Short mmCIF file of C-alpha atoms and ligand atoms in Angstrom, two decimals:
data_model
loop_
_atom_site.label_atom_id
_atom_site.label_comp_id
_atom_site.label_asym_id
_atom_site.label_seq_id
_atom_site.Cartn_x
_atom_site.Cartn_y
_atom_site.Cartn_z
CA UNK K 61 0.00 0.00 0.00
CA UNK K 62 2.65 2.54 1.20
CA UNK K 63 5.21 1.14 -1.69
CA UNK K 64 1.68 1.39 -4.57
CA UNK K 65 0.98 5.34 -3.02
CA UNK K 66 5.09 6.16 -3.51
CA UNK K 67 5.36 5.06 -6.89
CA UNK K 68 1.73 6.70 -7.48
CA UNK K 69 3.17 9.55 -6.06
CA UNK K 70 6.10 9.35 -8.80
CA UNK K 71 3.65 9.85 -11.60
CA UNK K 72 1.02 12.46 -9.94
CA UNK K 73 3.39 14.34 -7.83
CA UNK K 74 7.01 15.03 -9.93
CA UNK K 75 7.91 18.08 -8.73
CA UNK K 76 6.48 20.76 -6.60
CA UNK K 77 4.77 22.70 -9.33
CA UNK K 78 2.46 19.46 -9.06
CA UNK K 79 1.40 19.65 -5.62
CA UNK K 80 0.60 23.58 -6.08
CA UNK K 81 -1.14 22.49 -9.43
CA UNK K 82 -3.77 19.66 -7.99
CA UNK K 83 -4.20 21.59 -4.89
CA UNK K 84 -5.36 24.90 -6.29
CA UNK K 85 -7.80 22.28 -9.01
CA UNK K 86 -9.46 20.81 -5.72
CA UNK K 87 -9.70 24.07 -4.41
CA UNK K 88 -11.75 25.13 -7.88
CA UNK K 89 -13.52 21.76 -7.82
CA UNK K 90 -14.74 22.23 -3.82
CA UNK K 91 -16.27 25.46 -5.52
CA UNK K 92 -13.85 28.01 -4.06
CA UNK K 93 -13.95 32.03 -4.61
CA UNK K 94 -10.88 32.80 -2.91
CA UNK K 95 -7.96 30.61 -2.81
CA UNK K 96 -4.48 31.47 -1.07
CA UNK K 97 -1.14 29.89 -2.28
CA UNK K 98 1.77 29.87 -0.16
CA UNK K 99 4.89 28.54 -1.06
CA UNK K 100 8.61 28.83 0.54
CA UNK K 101 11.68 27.64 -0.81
CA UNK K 102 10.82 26.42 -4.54
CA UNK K 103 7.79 24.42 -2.54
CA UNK K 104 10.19 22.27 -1.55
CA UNK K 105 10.08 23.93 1.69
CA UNK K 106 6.16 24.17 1.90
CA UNK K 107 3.48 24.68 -0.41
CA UNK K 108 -0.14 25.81 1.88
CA UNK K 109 -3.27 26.17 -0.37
CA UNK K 110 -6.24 27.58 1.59
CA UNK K 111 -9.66 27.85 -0.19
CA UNK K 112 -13.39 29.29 1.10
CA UNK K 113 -14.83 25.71 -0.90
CA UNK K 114 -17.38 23.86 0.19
CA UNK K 115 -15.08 21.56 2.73
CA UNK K 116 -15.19 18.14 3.59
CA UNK K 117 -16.87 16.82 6.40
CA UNK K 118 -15.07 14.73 9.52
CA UNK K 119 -16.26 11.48 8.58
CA UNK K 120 -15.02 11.93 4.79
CA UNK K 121 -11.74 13.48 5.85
CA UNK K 122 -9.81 10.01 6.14
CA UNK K 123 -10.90 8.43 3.09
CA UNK K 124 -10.15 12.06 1.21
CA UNK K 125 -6.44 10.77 1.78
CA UNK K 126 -6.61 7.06 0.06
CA UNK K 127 -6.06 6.46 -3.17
CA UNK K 128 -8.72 5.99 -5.44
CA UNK K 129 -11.02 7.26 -2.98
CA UNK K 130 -12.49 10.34 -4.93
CA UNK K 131 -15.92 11.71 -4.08
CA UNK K 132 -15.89 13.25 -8.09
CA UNK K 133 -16.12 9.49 -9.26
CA UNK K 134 -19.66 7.25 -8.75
CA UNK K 135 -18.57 4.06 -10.95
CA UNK K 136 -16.49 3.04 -13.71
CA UNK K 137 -17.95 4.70 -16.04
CA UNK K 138 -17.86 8.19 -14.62
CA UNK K 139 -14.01 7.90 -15.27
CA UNK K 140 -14.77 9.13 -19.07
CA UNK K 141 -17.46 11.41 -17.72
CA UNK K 142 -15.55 14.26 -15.88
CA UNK K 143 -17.41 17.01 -14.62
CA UNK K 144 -14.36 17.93 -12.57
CA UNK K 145 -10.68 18.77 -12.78
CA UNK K 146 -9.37 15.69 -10.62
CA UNK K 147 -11.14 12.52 -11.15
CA UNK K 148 -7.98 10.22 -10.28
CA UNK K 149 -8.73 10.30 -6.45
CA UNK K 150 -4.87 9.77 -5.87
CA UNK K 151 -3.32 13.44 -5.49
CA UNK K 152 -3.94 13.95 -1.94
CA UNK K 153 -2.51 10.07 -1.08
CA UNK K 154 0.42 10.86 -3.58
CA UNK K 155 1.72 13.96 -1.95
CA UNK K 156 0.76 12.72 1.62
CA UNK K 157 3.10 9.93 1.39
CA UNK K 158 6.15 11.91 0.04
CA UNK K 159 5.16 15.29 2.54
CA UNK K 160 4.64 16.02 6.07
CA UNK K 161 1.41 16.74 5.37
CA UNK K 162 -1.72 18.53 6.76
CA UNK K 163 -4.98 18.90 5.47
CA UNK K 164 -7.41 21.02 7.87
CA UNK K 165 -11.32 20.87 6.63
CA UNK K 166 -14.35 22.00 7.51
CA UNK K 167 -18.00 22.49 5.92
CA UNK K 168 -20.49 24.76 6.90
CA UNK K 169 -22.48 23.59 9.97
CA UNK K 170 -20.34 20.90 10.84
CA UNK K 171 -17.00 20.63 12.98
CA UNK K 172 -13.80 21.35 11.98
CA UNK K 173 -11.19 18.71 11.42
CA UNK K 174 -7.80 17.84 10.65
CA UNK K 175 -5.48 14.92 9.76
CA UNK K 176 -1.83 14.61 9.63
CA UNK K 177 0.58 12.06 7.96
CA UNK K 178 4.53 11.92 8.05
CA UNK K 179 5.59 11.08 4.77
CA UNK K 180 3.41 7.96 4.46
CA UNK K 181 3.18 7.46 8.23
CA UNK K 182 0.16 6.23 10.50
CA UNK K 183 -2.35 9.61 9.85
CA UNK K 184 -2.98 10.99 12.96
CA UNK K 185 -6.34 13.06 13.34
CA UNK K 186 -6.44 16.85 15.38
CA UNK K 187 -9.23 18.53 16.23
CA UNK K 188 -9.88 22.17 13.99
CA UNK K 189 -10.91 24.87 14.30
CA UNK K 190 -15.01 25.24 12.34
CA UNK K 191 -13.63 28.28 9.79
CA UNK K 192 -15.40 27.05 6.51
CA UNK K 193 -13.28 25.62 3.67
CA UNK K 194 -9.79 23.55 3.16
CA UNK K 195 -6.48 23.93 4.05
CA UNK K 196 -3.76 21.64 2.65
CA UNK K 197 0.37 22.23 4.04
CA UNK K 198 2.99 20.12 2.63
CA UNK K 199 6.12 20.34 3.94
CA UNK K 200 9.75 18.89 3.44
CA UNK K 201 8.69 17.65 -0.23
CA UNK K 202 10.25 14.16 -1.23
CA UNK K 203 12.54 14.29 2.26
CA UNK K 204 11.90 10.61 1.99
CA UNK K 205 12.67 10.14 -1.82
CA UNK K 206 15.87 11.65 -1.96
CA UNK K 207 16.78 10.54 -5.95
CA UNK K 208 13.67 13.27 -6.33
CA UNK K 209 15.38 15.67 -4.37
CA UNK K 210 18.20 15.97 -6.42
CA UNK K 211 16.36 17.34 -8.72
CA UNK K 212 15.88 20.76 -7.23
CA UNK K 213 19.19 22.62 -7.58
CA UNK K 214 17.28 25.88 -8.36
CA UNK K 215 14.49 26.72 -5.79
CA UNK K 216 13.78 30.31 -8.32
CA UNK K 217 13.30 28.32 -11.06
CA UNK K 218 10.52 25.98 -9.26
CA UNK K 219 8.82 29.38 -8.27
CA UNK K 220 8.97 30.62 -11.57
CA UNK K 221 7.52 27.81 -12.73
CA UNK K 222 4.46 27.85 -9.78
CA UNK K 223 4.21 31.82 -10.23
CA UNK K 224 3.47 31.10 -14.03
CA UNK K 225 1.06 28.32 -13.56
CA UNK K 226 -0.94 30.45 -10.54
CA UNK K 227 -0.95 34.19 -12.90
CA UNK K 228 -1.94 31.54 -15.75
CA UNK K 229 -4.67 29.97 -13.93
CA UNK K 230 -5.99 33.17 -12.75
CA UNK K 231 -7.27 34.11 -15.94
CA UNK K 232 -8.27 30.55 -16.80
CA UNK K 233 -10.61 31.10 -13.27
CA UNK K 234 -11.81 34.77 -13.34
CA UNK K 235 -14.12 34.15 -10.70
CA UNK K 236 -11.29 33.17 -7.85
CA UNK K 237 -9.60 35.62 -6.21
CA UNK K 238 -6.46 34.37 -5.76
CA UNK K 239 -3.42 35.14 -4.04
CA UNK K 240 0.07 33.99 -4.02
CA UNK K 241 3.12 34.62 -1.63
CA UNK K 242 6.58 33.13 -2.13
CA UNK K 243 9.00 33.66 0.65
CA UNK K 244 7.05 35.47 2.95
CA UNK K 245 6.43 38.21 -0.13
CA UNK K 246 3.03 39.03 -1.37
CA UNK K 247 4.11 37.98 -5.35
CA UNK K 248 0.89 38.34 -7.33
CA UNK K 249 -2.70 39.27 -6.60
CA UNK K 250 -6.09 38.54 -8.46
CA UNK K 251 -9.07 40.38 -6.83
CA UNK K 252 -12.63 39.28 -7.39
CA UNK K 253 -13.44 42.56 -9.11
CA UNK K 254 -11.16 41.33 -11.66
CA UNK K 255 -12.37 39.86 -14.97
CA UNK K 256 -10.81 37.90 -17.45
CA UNK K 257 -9.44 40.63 -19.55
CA UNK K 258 -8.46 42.49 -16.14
CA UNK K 259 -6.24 39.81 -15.34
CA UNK K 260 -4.51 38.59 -18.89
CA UNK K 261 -3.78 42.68 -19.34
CA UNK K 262 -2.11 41.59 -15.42
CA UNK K 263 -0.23 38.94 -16.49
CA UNK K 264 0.45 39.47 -19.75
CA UNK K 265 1.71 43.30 -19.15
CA UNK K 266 -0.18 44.31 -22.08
CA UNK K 267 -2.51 46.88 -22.73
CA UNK K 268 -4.26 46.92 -25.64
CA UNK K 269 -6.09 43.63 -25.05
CA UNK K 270 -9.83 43.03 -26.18
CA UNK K 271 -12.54 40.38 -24.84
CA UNK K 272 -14.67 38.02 -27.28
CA UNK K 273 -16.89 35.30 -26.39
CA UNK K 274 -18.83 32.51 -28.37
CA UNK K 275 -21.14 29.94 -28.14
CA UNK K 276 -21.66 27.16 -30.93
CA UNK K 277 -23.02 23.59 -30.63
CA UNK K 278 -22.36 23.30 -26.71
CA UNK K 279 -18.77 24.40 -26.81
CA UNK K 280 -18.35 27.95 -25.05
CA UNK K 281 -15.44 30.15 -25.62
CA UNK K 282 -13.75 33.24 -23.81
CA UNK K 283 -10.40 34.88 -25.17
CA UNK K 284 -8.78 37.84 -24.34
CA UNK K 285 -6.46 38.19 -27.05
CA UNK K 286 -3.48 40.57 -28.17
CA UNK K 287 -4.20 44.17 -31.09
CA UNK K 288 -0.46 42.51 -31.37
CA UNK K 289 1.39 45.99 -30.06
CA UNK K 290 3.73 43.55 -28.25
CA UNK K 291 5.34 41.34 -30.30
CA UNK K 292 6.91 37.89 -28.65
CA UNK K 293 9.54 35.93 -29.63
CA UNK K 294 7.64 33.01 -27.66
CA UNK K 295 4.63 31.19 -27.07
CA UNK K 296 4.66 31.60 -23.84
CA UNK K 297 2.24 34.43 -23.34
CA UNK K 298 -0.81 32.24 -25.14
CA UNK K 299 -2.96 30.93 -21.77
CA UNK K 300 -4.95 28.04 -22.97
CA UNK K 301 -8.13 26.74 -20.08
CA UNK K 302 -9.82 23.52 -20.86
CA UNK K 303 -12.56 23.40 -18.48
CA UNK K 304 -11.51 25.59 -16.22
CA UNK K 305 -7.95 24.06 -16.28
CA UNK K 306 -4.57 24.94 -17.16
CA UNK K 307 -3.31 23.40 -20.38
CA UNK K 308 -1.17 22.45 -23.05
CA UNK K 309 -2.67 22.51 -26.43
CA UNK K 310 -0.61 22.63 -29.14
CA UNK K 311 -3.23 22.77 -31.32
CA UNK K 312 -5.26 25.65 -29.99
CA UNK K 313 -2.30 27.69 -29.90
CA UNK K 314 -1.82 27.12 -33.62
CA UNK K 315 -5.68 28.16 -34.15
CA UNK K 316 -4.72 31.27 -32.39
CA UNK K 317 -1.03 31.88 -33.78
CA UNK K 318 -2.81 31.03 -37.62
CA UNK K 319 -5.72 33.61 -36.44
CA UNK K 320 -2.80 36.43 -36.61
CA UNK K 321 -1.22 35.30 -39.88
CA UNK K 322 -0.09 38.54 -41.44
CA UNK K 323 -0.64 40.36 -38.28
CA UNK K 324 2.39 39.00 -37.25
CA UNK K 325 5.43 37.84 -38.91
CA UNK K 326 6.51 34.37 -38.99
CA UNK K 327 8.09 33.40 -35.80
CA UNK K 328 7.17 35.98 -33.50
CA UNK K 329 3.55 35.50 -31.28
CA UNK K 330 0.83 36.95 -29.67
CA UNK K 331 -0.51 37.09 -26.27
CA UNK K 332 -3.67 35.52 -25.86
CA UNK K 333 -5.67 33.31 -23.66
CA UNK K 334 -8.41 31.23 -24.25
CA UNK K 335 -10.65 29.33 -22.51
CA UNK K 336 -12.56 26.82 -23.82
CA UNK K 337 -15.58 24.69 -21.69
CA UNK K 338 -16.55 21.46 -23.42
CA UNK K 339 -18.66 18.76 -22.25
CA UNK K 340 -16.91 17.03 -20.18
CA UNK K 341 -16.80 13.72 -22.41
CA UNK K 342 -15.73 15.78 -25.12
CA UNK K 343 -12.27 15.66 -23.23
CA UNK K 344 -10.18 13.04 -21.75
CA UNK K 345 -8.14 14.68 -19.15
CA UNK K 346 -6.84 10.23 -18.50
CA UNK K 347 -3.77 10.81 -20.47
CA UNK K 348 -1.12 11.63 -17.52
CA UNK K 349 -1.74 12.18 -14.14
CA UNK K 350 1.16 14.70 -13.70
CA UNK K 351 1.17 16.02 -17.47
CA UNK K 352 -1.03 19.21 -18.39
CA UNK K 353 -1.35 18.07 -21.94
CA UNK K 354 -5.74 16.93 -22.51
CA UNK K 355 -6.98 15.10 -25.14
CA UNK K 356 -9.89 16.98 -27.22
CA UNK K 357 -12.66 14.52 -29.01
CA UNK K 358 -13.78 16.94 -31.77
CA UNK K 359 -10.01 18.60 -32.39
CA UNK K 360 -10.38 19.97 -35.47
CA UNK K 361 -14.15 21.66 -34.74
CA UNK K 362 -12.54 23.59 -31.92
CA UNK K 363 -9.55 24.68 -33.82
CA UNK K 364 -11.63 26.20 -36.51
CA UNK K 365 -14.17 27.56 -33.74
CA UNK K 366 -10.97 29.34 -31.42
CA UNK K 367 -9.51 30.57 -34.95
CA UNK K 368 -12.34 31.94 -36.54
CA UNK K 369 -13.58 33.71 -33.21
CA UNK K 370 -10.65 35.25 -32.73
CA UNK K 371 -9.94 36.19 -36.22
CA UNK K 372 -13.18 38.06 -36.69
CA UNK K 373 -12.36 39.89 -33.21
CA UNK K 374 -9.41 41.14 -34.89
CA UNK K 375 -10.89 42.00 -38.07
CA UNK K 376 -14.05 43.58 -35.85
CA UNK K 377 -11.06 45.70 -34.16
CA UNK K 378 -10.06 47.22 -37.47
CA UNK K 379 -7.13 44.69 -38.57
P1 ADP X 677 -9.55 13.84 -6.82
O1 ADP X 677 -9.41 15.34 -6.87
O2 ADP X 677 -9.05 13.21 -8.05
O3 ADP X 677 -10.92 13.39 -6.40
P2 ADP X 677 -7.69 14.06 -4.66
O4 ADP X 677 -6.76 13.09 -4.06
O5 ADP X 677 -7.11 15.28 -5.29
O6 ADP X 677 -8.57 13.28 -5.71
O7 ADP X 677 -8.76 14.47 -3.58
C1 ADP X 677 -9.48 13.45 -2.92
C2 ADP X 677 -10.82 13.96 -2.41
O8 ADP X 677 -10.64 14.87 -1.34
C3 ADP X 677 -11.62 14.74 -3.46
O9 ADP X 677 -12.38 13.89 -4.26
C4 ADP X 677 -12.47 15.64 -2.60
O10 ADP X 677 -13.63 14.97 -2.17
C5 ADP X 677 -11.63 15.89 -1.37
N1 ADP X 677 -10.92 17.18 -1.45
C6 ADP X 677 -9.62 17.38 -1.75
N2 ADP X 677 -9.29 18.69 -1.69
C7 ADP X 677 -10.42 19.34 -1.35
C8 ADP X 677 -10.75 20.72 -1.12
N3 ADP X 677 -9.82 21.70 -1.24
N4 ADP X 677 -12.01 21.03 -0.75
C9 ADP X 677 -12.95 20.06 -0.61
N5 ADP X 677 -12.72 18.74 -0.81
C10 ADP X 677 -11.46 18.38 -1.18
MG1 MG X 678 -7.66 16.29 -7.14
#
């Protein structure tokens, strides 16, 4: 069991960006407004996600900690039908058994309660106090699994990595505030009066942004997306939201980059994000626990719907 939930914790969990990552998608999933990242020392040190969601209740905390035990999956079959981000029911039991770990709950009218496990050790429960919602604290990441340690050389380039994914998700999730402090400093703010274009003009540190949206055949599409004043050498500034989730679409970002074909000159890029909501079996988020890539049923209908929305936004816009 212990052996199964460290090499489970392999594949879900291989670096800290990970455990920030599922964290902040339970938070979303437990219908949060407001979720708080902490991290210290490239999350190595600690990573502490607090959200406002709807908790967990006493009873349910334990089995929120074994793997496979997900309350987002009824039977088999619901493993194809994801309404949710996770559906694995193995993140919290992954990063529990390579952590010392904390997860504090509590739902609204019922007690508080928390449980703690030492990297993989006997879980030991603590009473809590009733403030509504979830916090998870992991601390001393992979002290137990030192060949992972080794890894982390650079702390700053973990945090970059977390700061990234937490700005990017932001704008993915305009209706969570969200917060995140690295070291003890205060390193980038969302506020719930914040909207989508609010916070990709934030992130991106570009101005002349403009909103579209579009609805066609049960596929639903917001993009902010770039009069291309700022021109980018990368693709690094094109946020792509599946769902309400972070990420990589290779494809999407060539509906977009093809959307600004003489706009832009070969090899340079917009900025741009997009988010795209699906149904849920339209997408099979089963391809790797710990990867960010998604698989898309219906590929080439969404690249023509992202490319043509945001084409005729441009055009609209007077390009
Ligand atoms: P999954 O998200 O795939 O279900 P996890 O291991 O990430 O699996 O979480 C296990 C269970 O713990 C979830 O199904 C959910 O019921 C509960 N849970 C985890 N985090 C939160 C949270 N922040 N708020 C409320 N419930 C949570
Ligand atoms: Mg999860």
């Amino acid at each position: 069991e212990d052996v199964a939930n460290m090499v489970a914790a392999g594949e879900v969990v291989e670096r800290p960006f990970n455990v920030v990552k599922e964290l902040m998608e339970n938070s979303a999933d437990a219908g949060a407004t407001r979720i708080s990242v902490v991290v210290e020392n490239g999350g190595v040190g600690m990573v502490r996600v607090t959200d406002n969601g709807r908790g967990i209740l006493p009873d349910d905390l334990p089995a929120a900690l074994q793997r496979f035990a997900t309350s987002k999956i009824k039977n088999a079959d619901d493993v194809y039908n994801v309404k949710t981000f996770g559906f694995r029911g193995e993140a919290l039991a992954a990063i529990s058994s390579v952590s010392d770990f904390s997860i504090r709950s509590c739902r609204k009218d019922y007690d508080g309660a928390e449980i703690r496990i030492k990297h993989g050790g006997t879980p030991s429960g603590v009473p809590a106090p009733a403030i509504e919602g979830t916090t998870v604290e992991v601390r001393s990441l992979f002290a137990n699994v030192p060949a992972r340690l080794k890894f982390f050389k650079s702390f700053s380039a973990e945090e970059r990595e977390i700061a990234k994914f937490v700005r990017f998700f932001s704008v993915i999730n305009p209706n969570i505030a969200i917060e995140l402090s690295i070291n003890g400093k205060n390193t980038y703010t969302a506020t719930a009066g914040m909207d989508m274009t609010a916070r990709a003009v934030q992130v991106t540190r570009e101005k002349d942004l403009v909103y579209g949206e579009s609805e066609y055949e049960g596929m639903k599409l917001s993009f902010v997306t770039s009069l291309a004043t700022v021109q980018r050498y990368r693709k690094d500034m094109i946020i792509v939201g599946v769902n309400g989730r972070v990420v990589k679409d290779p494809s999407i970002v060539q509906a977009v980059v093809t959307a600004y074909h003489r706009m832009i000159p070969d090899g340079k890029f917009p900025a741009c994000a997009v988010s795209l909501h699906v149904d849920p079996d339209k997408v099979d988020v089963n391809v790797h626990p710990a990867k960010t890539t998604v698989k898309l049923l219906d590929a080439r209908d969404i690249f023509s719907f992202v490319h043509h929305n945001i084409k005729n936004r441009l055009d609209d816009a007077g390009h």
